Tab-separated table of C-alpha atoms in Angstrom:
chain	number	residue	atom	x	y	z
A	1099	MET	CA	-17.837	-34.968	-9.700
A	1100	ILE	CA	-15.095	-34.771	-7.086
A	1101	TRP	CA	-11.868	-33.081	-8.146
A	1102	PRO	CA	-9.065	-35.494	-7.201
A	1103	MET	CA	-6.319	-32.887	-6.748
A	1104	LYS	CA	-5.955	-30.866	-3.555
A	1105	ASP	CA	-4.374	-27.812	-5.179
A	1106	VAL	CA	-4.015	-26.462	-8.691
A	1107	LEU	CA	-1.236	-23.880	-8.664
A	1108	ASP	CA	-0.925	-23.528	-12.427
A	1109	VAL	CA	-2.544	-25.086	-15.463
A	1110	GLU	CA	0.819	-25.774	-17.098
A	1111	SER	CA	1.368	-28.663	-14.673
A	1112	LEU	CA	-1.844	-30.399	-15.815
A	1113	SER	CA	-2.033	-32.874	-18.657
A	1114	ARG	CA	-4.511	-32.052	-21.425
A	1115	GLU	CA	-6.928	-34.637	-19.988
A	1116	GLN	CA	-6.634	-33.143	-16.474
A	1117	PHE	CA	-7.114	-29.632	-17.875
A	1118	GLU	CA	-10.283	-30.619	-19.732
A	1119	GLU	CA	-11.582	-32.353	-16.605
A	1120	PHE	CA	-10.753	-29.253	-14.548
A	1121	ILE	CA	-12.652	-26.967	-16.947
A	1122	GLY	CA	-15.610	-29.352	-16.896
A	1123	PHE	CA	-15.567	-29.454	-13.113
A	1124	ALA	CA	-15.416	-25.663	-12.896
A	1125	GLY	CA	-18.345	-25.422	-15.319
A	1126	GLU	CA	-20.551	-27.316	-12.871
A	1127	PHE	CA	-20.468	-24.246	-10.609
A	1128	GLU	CA	-21.829	-21.942	-13.304
A	1129	GLY	CA	-25.180	-20.557	-12.221
A	1130	SER	CA	-25.017	-22.197	-8.788
A	1131	SER	CA	-25.643	-20.367	-5.546
A	1132	PRO	CA	-22.596	-18.799	-3.917
A	1133	ILE	CA	-21.006	-20.681	-1.045
A	1134	ARG	CA	-21.312	-18.384	1.994
A	1135	VAL	CA	-18.668	-19.940	4.264
A	1136	GLY	CA	-17.821	-16.533	5.726
A	1137	GLU	CA	-21.337	-15.859	7.008
A	1138	GLY	CA	-21.175	-14.474	10.552
A	1139	ARG	CA	-17.401	-13.995	10.418
A	1140	THR	CA	-15.231	-10.899	10.254
A	1141	VAL	CA	-12.135	-10.749	8.063
A	1142	VAL	CA	-9.551	-8.121	8.956
A	1143	LEU	CA	-7.292	-7.044	6.109
A	1144	LEU	CA	-3.939	-5.563	7.051
A	1145	PHE	CA	-1.494	-4.360	4.437
A	1146	TYR	CA	1.788	-2.715	5.409
A	1147	GLU	CA	2.355	-1.620	1.826
A	1148	ALA	CA	-0.116	-0.067	-0.602
A	1149	SER	CA	-1.564	-2.644	-2.967
A	1150	THR	CA	-4.831	-1.593	-4.553
A	1151	ARG	CA	-5.406	-4.709	-6.652
A	1152	THR	CA	-4.521	-7.119	-3.851
A	1153	ARG	CA	-6.648	-5.278	-1.295
A	1154	PHE	CA	-9.598	-5.081	-3.664
A	1155	SER	CA	-9.285	-8.776	-4.596
A	1156	PHE	CA	-9.165	-9.937	-0.972
A	1157	GLU	CA	-11.981	-7.601	0.069
A	1158	LEU	CA	-14.196	-8.719	-2.807
A	1159	ALA	CA	-13.494	-12.419	-2.176
A	1160	ALA	CA	-14.287	-12.176	1.546
A	1161	THR	CA	-17.468	-10.220	0.825
A	1162	LYS	CA	-18.613	-12.747	-1.789
A	1163	LEU	CA	-18.110	-15.498	0.809
A	1164	GLY	CA	-20.447	-13.621	3.155
A	1165	ALA	CA	-17.900	-12.194	5.598
A	1166	THR	CA	-17.854	-8.720	7.078
A	1167	VAL	CA	-14.618	-7.010	6.036
A	1168	SER	CA	-12.618	-4.549	8.093
A	1169	VAL	CA	-9.547	-2.918	6.555
A	1170	VAL	CA	-6.792	-1.597	8.818
A	1171	ASP	CA	-4.965	1.289	7.165
A	1172	VAL	CA	-1.462	1.034	8.593
A	1173	SER	CA	-0.502	4.484	7.277
A	1174	ALA	CA	-3.290	6.032	9.337
A	1175	SER	CA	-2.604	3.967	12.459
A	1176	SER	CA	-0.177	4.377	15.330
A	1177	VAL	CA	2.191	1.861	13.751
A	1178	SER	CA	4.037	4.844	12.258
A	1179	LYS	CA	4.745	5.970	15.869
A	1180	GLY	CA	6.178	2.575	16.779
A	1181	GLU	CA	3.082	0.984	18.338
A	1182	THR	CA	2.302	-2.576	17.383
A	1183	LEU	CA	-1.101	-3.606	16.166
A	1184	ARG	CA	-1.133	-6.348	18.726
């Protein structure tokens, strides 16, 4: 099955029929092999403000996609002295 919508931002915008189709489509992935689109890539995470849940979510997602993850801790960098990360 091919999902006809490009984005689903919330389930409230879906009709009941679309919602049931969406759940059925998602169920087709159950037990399938993970898609490793990040294989051989490095993802750098940079957060200027502390956000444990967001950092963990992004790190976990990138890892599950096969990417190597590097986290830049701004509080421990020279940004506090006025240097840019660039």
